[in-house]
Structures are given as C-alpha cells and as structure tokens.
Short mmCIF file of C-alpha atoms in Angstrom, two decimals:
data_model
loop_
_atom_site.label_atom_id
_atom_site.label_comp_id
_atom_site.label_asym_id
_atom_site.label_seq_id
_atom_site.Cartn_x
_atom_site.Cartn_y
_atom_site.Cartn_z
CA UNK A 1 157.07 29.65 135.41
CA UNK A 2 155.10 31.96 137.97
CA UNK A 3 152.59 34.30 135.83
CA UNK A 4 151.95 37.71 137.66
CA UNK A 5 148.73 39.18 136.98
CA UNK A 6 149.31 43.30 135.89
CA UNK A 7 146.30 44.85 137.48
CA UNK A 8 145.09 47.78 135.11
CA UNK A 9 146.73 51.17 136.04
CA UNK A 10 143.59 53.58 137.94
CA UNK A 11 142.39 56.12 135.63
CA UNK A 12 143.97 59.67 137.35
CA UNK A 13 140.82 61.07 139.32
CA UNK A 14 139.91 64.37 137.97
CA UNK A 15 141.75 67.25 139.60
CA UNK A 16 139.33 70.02 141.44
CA UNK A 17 141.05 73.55 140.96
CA UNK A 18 142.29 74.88 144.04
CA UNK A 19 139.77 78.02 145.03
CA UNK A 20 142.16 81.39 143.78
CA UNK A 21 144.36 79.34 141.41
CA UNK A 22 143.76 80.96 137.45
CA UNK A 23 142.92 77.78 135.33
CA UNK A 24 145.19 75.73 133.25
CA UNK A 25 145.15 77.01 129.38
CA UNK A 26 144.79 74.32 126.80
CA UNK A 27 147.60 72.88 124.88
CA UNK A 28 148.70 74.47 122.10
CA UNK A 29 146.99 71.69 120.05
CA UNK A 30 143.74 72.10 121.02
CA UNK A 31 144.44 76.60 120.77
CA UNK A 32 145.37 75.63 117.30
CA UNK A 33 142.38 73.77 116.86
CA UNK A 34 139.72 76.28 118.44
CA UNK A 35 141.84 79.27 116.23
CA UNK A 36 140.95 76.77 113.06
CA UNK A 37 137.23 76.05 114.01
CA UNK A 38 136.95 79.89 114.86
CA UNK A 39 138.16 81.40 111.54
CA UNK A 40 136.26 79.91 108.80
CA UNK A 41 132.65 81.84 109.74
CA UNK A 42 134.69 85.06 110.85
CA UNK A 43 136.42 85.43 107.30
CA UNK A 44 132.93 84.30 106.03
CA UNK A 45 131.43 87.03 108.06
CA UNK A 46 133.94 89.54 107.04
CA UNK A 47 133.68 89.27 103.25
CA UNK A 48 129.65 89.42 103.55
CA UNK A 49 130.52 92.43 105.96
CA UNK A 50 132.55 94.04 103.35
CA UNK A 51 130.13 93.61 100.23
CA UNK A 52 127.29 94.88 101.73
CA UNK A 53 129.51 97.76 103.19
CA UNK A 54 130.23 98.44 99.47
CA UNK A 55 126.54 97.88 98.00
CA UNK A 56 125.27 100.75 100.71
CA UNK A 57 128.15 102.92 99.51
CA UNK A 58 127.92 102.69 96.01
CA UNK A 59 123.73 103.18 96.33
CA UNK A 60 124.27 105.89 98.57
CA UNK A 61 126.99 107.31 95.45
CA UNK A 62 124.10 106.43 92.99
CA UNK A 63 121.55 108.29 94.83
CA UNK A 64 123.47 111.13 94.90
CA UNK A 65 124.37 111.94 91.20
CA UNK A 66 120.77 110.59 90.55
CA UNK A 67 119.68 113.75 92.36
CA UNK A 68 122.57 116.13 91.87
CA UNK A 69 123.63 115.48 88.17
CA UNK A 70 120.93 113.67 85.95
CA UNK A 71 122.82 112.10 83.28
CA UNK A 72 126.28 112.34 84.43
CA UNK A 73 125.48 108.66 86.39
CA UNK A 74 125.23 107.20 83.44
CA UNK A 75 128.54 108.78 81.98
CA UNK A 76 130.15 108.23 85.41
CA UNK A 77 128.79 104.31 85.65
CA UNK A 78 129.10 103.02 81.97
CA UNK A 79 131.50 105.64 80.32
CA UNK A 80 132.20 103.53 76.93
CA UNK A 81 128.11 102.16 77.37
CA UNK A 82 126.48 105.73 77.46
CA UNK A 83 122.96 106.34 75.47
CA UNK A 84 121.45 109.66 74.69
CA UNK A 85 118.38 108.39 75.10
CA UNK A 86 118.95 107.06 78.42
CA UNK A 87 120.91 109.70 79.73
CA UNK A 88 118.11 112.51 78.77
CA UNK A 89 115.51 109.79 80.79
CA UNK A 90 117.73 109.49 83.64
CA UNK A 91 117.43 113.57 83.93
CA UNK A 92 113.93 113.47 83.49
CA UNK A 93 113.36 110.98 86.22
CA UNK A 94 115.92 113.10 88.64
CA UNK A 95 113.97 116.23 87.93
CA UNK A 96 110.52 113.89 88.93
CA UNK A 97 112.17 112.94 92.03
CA UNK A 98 112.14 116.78 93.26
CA UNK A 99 108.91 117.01 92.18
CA UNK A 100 107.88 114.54 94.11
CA UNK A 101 109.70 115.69 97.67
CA UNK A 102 108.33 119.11 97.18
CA UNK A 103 104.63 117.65 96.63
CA UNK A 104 105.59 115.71 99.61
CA UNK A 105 106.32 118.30 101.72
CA UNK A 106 102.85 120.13 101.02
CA UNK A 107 101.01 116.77 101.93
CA UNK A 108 103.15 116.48 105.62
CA UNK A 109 101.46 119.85 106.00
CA UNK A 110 98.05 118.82 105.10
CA UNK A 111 97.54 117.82 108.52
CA UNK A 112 97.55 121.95 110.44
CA UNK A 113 94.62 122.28 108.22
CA UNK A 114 91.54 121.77 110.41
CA UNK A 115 88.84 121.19 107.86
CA UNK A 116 88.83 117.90 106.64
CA UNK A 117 87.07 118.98 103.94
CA UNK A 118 89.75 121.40 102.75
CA UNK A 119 92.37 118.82 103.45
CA UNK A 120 90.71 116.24 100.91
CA UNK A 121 90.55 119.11 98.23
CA UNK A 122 94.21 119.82 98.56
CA UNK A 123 95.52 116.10 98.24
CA UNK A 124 93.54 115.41 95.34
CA UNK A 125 95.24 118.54 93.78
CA UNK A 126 98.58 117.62 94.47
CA UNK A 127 97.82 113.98 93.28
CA UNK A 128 96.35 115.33 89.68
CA UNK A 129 99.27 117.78 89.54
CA UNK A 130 102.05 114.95 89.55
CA UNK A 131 100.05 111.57 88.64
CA UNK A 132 99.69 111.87 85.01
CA UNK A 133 103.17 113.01 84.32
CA UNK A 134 104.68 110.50 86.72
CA UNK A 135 102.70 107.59 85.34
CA UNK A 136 103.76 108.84 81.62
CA UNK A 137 107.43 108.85 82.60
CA UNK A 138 107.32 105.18 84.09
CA UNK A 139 105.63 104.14 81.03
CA UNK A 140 108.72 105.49 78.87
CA UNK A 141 111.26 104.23 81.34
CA UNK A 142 109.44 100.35 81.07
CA UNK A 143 109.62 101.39 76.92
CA UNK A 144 113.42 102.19 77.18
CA UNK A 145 114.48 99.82 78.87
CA UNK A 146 112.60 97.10 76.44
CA UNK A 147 114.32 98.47 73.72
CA UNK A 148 117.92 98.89 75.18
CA UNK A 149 117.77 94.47 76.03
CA UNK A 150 117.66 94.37 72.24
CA UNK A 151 120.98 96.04 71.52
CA UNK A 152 122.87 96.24 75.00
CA UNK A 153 121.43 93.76 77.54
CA UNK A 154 124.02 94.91 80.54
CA UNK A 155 123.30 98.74 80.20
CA UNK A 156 119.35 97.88 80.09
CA UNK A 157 119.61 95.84 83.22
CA UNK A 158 121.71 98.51 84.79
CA UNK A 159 119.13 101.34 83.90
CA UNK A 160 116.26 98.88 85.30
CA UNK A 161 117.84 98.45 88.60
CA UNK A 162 119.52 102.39 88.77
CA UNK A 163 116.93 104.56 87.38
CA UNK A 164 114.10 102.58 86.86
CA UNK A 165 112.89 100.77 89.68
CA UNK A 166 113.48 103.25 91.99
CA UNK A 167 111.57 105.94 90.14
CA UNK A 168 108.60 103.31 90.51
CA UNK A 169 109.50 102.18 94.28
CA UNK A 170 109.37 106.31 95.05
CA UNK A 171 106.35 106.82 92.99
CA UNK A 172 104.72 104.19 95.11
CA UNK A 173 105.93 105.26 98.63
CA UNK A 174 104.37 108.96 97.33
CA UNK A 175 100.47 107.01 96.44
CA UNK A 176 100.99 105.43 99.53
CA UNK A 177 101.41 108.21 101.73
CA UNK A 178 98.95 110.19 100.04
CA UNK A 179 95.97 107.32 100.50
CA UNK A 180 97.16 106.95 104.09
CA UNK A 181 96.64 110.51 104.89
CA UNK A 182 93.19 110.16 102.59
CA UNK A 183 91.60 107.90 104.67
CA UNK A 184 92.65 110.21 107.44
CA UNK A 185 90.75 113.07 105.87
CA UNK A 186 88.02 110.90 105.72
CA UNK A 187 87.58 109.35 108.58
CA UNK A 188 87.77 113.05 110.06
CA UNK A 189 85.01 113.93 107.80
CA UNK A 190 82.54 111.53 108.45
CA UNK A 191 83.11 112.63 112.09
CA UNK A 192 82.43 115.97 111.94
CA UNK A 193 79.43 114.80 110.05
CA UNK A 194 78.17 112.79 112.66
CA UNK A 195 79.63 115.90 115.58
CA UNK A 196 77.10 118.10 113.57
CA UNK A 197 74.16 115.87 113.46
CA UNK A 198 74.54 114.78 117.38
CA UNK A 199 74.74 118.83 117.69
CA UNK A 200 71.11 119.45 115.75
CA UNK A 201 69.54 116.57 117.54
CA UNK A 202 70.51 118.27 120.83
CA UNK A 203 69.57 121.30 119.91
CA UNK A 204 65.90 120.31 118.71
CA UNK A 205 65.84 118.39 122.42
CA UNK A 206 66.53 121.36 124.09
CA UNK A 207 64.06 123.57 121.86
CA UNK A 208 61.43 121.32 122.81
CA UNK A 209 62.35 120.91 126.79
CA UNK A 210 62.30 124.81 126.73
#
C-alpha cells in the first residue's frame, strides 16, 4: 500500500484592494452583528434622552404656574391631593419670587452709582427690605412641609421639591449676588480712601516745595 503524504492547503494570501475599486461590504452576518452591538446603548441613550427631555419640560411647566398662578400648581399637579394650607404658601412664595427679581433689578443697577459709599447704603436697604420676610416664609415652608409627612407623605415631598427648595435655592442665588456686589462696594471704598489720602500727602509735598 503506497501512503501519499496531503501537504496542508496554503492559507489564501490577503488580497490588497485594487487603487479606485469601492471596498467589499461585510456579510450580512457580521451587518447583523454590528446592527446588534450598535443598538443596545442607542435605545439606552434614547430613553435617558427622552426623560430628561420631559424633566426640563415639566420644570419649565412648573416654573411657569409657580410664577403666573400661585396655587393653581398645586390644583393642576395633585388635583384629588390639594391643601389649603399649601396652596395659600405656594402663593405666598410666588408673590416672594417677584419680590425678589424686582429687588434684583435695583441691585444690577447699583453699579452706575459712582460713590461707593452710596452704593453700600442702597444694598443694605434692599437686603433689610426683603431678608426678614424671606427668611420668615422659608421658616413656614420647612414648618409645612414637617407637618404635611405626618398625614400625606407624597404631597409633602412634592411641595419640598416644587415650592420649597427652590424658594430657598433663589433666596440664596439673591444673598449671593448681593455679597458679591458688597465686597465690590468695598473694595471700591477702601480705594477711594487710600486715592484721597495719596491726594493730601501730595498736596502737603507740594505746599512745602512751594
């Protein structure tokens, strides 16, 4: 019997595209496959896409009966959950919020004044005017809140996040832009201070070169 050795078939050298010749698509397979690997994060990304699309509308909805309406968010939100109580708070805390753009608006103009001086005096006004009453109405919204957990935990947590917090979060961005501009005053104080005394000392130098 005469045994014939098979040599192994040579592995098919890799083809080089001809220059000008549009490249071979995939079979469907590995299309299929791609499609697959490709889908999962796009629906993913989609759906997160699509909540957050609907959180910034339905804040942006909020934010506008908050400043249009008063109490009819709470009537709108939570028809069959509605509370007096809350719904007289909610227009208390709407009618704070236009306070607190029209103080606003007089400390963006603090800045034409030219004397710092002045400038101090007129955003310590505007902070004595507002402060007590705002910090009396936060108080009563933390109060409120406490007491609504005891007999309907869902509308409590929805008056924290709707009406509370963010009469606190714009309460906040009001100190902060009123310290910022402050320390402005300030600092434009204490120069003119020092302007002055570098004026007098010049003055006396020239009195005595005379």
């Amino acid at each position: 019997v005469q045994v014939v050795a098979m040599s192994p078939k040579p592995a098919s050298a890799p083809t080089t595209p001809t220059p000008g010749t549009p490249p071979t698509p995939p079979a469907p397979r590995a299309l299929e496959k791609y499609q697959k690997m490709g889908d999962a994060p796009q629906k993913v990304e989609s759906k997160e896409t699509a909540l957050t699309e609907e959180k910034t509308e339905e804040y942006s909805e909020d934010k506008s009966v908050d400043r249009s309406g008063g109490g009819e968010l709470v009537r709108a939100r939570c028809p069959e959950e509605s509370d007096p109580e809350l719904e007289q708070f909610e227009e208390e805390a709407a009618h704070m919020s236009r306070r607190m753009d029209v103080m606003l608006l007089t400390v963006r103009g603090v800045a034409s004044e030219r004397d710092p001086a002045k400038r101090l005096e007129i955003l310590k006004h505007q902070l004595g005017a507002l402060a007590e009453d705002a910090a009396a109405l936060i108080s009563r919204g933390d109060s409120l809140v406490y007491a609504l957990h005891a007999r309907n935990p869902l509308l409590a947590d929805w008056a924290q996040a709707r009406v509370q917090d963010r009469l606190r979060a714009e309460w906040a961005g009001v100190m902060a832009e009123i310290e910022a501009r402050r320390e402005l005053a300030v600092r434009a104080e204490e120069q003119v201070v020092e302007l002055r005394r570098l004026v007098e000392a010049l003055r006396d130098w020239l009195e005595r070169a005379a």
